[in-house]
CSV table of C-alpha atoms in Angstrom, one decimal:
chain,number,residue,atom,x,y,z
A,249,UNK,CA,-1.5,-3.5,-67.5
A,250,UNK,CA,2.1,-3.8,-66.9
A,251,UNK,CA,2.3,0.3,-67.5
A,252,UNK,CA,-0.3,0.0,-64.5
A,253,UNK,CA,2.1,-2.0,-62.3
A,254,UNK,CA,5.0,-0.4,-62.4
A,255,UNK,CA,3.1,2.6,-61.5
A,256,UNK,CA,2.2,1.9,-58.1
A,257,UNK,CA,5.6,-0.3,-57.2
A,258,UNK,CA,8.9,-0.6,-59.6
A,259,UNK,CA,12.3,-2.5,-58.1
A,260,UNK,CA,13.9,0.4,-59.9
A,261,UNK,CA,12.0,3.0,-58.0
A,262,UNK,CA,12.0,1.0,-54.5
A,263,UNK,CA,15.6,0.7,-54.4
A,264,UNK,CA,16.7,4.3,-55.2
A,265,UNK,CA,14.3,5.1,-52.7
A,266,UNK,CA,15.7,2.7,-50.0
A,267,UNK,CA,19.1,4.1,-50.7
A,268,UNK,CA,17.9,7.5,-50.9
A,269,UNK,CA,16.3,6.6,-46.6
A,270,UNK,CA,19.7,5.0,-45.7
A,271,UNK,CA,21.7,8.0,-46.8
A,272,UNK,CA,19.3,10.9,-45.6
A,273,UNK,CA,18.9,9.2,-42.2
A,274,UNK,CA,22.0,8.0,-41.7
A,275,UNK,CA,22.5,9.5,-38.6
A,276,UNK,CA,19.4,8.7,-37.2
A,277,UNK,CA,20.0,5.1,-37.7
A,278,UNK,CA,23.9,5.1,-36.3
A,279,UNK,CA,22.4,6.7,-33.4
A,280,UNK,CA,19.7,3.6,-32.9
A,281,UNK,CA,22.5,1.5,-33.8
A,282,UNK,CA,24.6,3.4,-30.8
A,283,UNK,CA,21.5,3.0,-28.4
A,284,UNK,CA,21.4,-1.1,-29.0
A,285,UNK,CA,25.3,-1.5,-28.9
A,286,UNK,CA,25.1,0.4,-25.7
A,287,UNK,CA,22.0,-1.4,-24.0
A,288,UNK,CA,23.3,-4.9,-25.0
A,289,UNK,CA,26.6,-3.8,-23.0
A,290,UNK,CA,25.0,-3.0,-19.8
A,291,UNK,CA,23.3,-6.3,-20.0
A,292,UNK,CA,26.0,-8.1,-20.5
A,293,UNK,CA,28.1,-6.3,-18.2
A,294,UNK,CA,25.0,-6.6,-15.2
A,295,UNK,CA,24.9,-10.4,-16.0
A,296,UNK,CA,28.9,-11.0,-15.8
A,297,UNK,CA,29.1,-8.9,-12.5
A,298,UNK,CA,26.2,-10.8,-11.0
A,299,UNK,CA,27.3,-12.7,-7.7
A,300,UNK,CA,27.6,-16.1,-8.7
A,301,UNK,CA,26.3,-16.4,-12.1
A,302,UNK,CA,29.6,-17.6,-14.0
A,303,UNK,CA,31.3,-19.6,-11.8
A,304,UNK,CA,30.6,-23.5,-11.4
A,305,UNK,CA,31.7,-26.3,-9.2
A,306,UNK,CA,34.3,-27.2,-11.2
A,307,UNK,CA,36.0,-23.9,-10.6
A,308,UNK,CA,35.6,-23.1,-14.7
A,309,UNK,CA,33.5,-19.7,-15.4
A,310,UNK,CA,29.9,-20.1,-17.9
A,311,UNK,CA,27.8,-17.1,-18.2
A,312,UNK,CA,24.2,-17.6,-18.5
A,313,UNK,CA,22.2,-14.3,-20.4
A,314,UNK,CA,19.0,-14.4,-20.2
A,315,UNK,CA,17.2,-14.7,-23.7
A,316,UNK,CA,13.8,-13.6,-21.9
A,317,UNK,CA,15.2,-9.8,-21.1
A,318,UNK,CA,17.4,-9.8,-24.6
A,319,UNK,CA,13.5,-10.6,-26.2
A,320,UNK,CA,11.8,-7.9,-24.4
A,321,UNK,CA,14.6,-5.3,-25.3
A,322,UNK,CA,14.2,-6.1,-28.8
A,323,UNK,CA,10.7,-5.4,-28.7
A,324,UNK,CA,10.8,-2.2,-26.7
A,325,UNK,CA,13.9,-1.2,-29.6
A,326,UNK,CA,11.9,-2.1,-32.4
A,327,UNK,CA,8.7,-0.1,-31.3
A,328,UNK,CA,10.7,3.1,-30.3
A,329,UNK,CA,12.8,2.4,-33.8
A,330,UNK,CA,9.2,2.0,-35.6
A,331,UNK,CA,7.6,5.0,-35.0
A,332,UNK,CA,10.6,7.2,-35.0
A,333,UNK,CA,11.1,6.1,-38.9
A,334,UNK,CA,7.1,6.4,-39.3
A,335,UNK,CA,6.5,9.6,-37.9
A,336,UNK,CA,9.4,11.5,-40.1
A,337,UNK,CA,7.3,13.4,-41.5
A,338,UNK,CA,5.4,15.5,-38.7
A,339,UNK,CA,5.9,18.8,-40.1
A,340,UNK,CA,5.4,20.9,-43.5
A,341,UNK,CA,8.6,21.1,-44.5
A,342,UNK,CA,9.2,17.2,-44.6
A,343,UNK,CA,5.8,16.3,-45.5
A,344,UNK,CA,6.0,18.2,-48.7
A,345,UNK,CA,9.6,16.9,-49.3
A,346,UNK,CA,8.2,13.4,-49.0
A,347,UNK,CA,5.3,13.7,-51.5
A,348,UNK,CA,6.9,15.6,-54.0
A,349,UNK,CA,9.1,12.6,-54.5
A,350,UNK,CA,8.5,10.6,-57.6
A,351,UNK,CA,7.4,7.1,-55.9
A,352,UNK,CA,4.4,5.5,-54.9
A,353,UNK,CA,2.7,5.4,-51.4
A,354,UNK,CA,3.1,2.0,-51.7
A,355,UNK,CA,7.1,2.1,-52.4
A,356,UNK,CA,7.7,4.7,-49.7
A,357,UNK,CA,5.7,2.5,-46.8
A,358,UNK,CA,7.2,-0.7,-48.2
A,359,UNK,CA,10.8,1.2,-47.4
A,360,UNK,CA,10.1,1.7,-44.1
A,361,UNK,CA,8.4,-1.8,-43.6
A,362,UNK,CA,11.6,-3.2,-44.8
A,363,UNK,CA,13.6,-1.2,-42.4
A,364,UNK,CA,12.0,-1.4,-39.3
A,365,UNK,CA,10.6,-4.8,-39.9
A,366,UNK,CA,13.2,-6.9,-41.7
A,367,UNK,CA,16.5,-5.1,-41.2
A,368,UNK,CA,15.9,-4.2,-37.8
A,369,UNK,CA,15.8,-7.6,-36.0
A,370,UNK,CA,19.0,-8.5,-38.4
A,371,UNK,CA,21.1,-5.4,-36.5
A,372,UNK,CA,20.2,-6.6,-33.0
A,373,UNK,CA,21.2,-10.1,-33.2
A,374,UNK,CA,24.2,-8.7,-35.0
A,375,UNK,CA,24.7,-5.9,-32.0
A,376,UNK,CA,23.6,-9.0,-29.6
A,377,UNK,CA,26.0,-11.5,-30.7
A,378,UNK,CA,29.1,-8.7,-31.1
A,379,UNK,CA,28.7,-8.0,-28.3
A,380,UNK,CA,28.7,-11.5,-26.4
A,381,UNK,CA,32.0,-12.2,-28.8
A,382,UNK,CA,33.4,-8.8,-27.3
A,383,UNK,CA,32.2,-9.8,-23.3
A,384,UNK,CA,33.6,-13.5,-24.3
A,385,UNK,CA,37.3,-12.0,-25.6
A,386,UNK,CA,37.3,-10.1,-22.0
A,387,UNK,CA,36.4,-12.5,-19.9
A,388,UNK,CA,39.0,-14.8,-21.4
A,389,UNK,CA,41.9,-12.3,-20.6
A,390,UNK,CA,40.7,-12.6,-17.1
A,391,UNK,CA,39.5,-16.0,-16.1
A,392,UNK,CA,41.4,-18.7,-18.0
A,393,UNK,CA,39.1,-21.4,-17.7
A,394,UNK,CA,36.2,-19.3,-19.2
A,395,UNK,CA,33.9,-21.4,-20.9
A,396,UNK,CA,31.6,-19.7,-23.1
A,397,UNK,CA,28.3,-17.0,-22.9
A,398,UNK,CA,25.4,-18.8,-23.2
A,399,UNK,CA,21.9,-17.9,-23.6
A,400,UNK,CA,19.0,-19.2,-21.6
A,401,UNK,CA,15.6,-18.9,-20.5
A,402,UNK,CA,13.6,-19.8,-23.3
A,403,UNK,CA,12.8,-22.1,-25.2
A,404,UNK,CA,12.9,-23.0,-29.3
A,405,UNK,CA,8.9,-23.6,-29.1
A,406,UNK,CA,8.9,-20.6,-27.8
A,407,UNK,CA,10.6,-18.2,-30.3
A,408,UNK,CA,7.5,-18.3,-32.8
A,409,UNK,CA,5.0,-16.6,-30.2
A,410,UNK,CA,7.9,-13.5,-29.2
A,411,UNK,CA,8.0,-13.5,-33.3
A,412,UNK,CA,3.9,-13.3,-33.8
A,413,UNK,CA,4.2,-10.7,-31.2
A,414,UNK,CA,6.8,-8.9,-32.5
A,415,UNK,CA,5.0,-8.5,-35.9
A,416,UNK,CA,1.4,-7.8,-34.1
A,417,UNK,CA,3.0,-4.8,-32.0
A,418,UNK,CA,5.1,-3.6,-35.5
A,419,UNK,CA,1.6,-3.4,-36.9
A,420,UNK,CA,0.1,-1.4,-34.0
A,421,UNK,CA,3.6,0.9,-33.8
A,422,UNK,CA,3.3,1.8,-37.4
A,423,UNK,CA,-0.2,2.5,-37.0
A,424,UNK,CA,0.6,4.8,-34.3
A,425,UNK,CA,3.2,6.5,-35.7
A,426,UNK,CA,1.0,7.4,-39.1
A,427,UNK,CA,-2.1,8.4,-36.9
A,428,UNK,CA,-0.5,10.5,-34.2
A,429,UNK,CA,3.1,11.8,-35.6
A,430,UNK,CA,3.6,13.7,-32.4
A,431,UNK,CA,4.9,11.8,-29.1
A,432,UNK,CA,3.9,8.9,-31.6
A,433,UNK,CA,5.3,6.2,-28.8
A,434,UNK,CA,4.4,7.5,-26.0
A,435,UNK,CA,0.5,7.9,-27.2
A,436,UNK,CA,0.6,4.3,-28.4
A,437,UNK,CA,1.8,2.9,-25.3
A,438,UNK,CA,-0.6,4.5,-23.7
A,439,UNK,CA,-3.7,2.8,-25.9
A,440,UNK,CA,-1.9,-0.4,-25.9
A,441,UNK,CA,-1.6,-0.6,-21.9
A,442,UNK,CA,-5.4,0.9,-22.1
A,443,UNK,CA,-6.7,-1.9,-23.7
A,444,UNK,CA,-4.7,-4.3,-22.2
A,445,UNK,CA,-5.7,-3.3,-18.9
A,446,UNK,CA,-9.6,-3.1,-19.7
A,447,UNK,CA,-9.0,-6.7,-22.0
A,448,UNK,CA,-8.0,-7.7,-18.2
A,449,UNK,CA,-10.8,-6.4,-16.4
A,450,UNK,CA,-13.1,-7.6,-19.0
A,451,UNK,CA,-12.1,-11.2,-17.9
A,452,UNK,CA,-12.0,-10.6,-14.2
A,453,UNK,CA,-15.9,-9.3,-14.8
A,454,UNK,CA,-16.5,-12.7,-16.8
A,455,UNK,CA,-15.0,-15.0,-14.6
């Protein structure tokens, strides 16, 4: 039984494996990590420039980020992210070099569940808040009574629906990535915005 087990999933297995991704895609994932670093800057940057938004009546300077646009980045980021790492393998040469390797099915999806679905919100709050500490540092060096960068817009009840629906498109982008390897995004955006928009019409015919 235990023979059985370690079989289809082994620790052992499942962490050579997730080193072996990290190593192999290496580049890959700097670049993603380039794209957020470089995103999260030109928020920042758009929000301190705005007319008005850091300065109060006291004269001292508070910069208000919205956590509503910082959410929806992180869920466009994540879906690109997701099928990029699921759709790998969309030609011969990599498919064959994926099953030839000695793991499960099950070990090789779980390594990509664990870095698109755990790991990947942990680098974007760590991008996020690096760069706020970076944008904070400047600001302070150029307005001495800065106060601090603060986020707003939503609130804490709030954070478990953007969650649900960041696991509930993660599903869907790892299904489309599987499914259609080829402009994997691009073709799932396109059946998600289908059915949302017939989901909408269904409701106007109802009502």
């Amino acid at each position: 039984m235990v023979t059985g087990v370690n079989n289809i999933f082994s620790w052992s297995r499942f962490g050579k494996l997730f080193c072996k991704d990290i190593v192999e895609n290496k580049k890959m994932y700097l670049l993603g990590l380039l794209l957020t670093f470089g995103v999260q800057m030109i928020v920042f940057c758009w929000y301190i420039i705005s007319s008005g938004n850091y300065k109060d009546m006291n004269g001292s300077y508070d910069v208000r980020v919205d956590k509503e646009l910082l959410y929806m980045i992180w869920l466009t980021l994540s879906c690109v992210f997701t099928t990029m790492v699921f759709s790998r393998a969309d030609n011969k040469a990599k498919l064959i070099s994926e099953i030839m390797l000695p793991a499960s099915v099950l070990e090789k999806y779980a390594v990509k569940w664990v870095v698109c679905v755990l790991l990947f919100p942990v680098v974007y709050v760590g991008v996020v808040e690096m760069v706020r500490l970076m944008s904070y540092m400047m600001l302070c060096g150029v307005y001495p009574n800065m106060q601090a960068i603060e986020f707003c817009g939503i609130n804490e009840s709030e954070v478990s629906l953007w969650i649900c629906s960041y696991i509930f498109l993660q599903a869907i982008y790892m299904w489309g990535g599987v499914v259609m390897p080829r402009l994997s995004f691009l073709k799932t955006s396109g059946l998600v915005i289908t059915f949302i928009l017939l989901f909408a019409i269904e409701l106007n015919f109802i009502e």
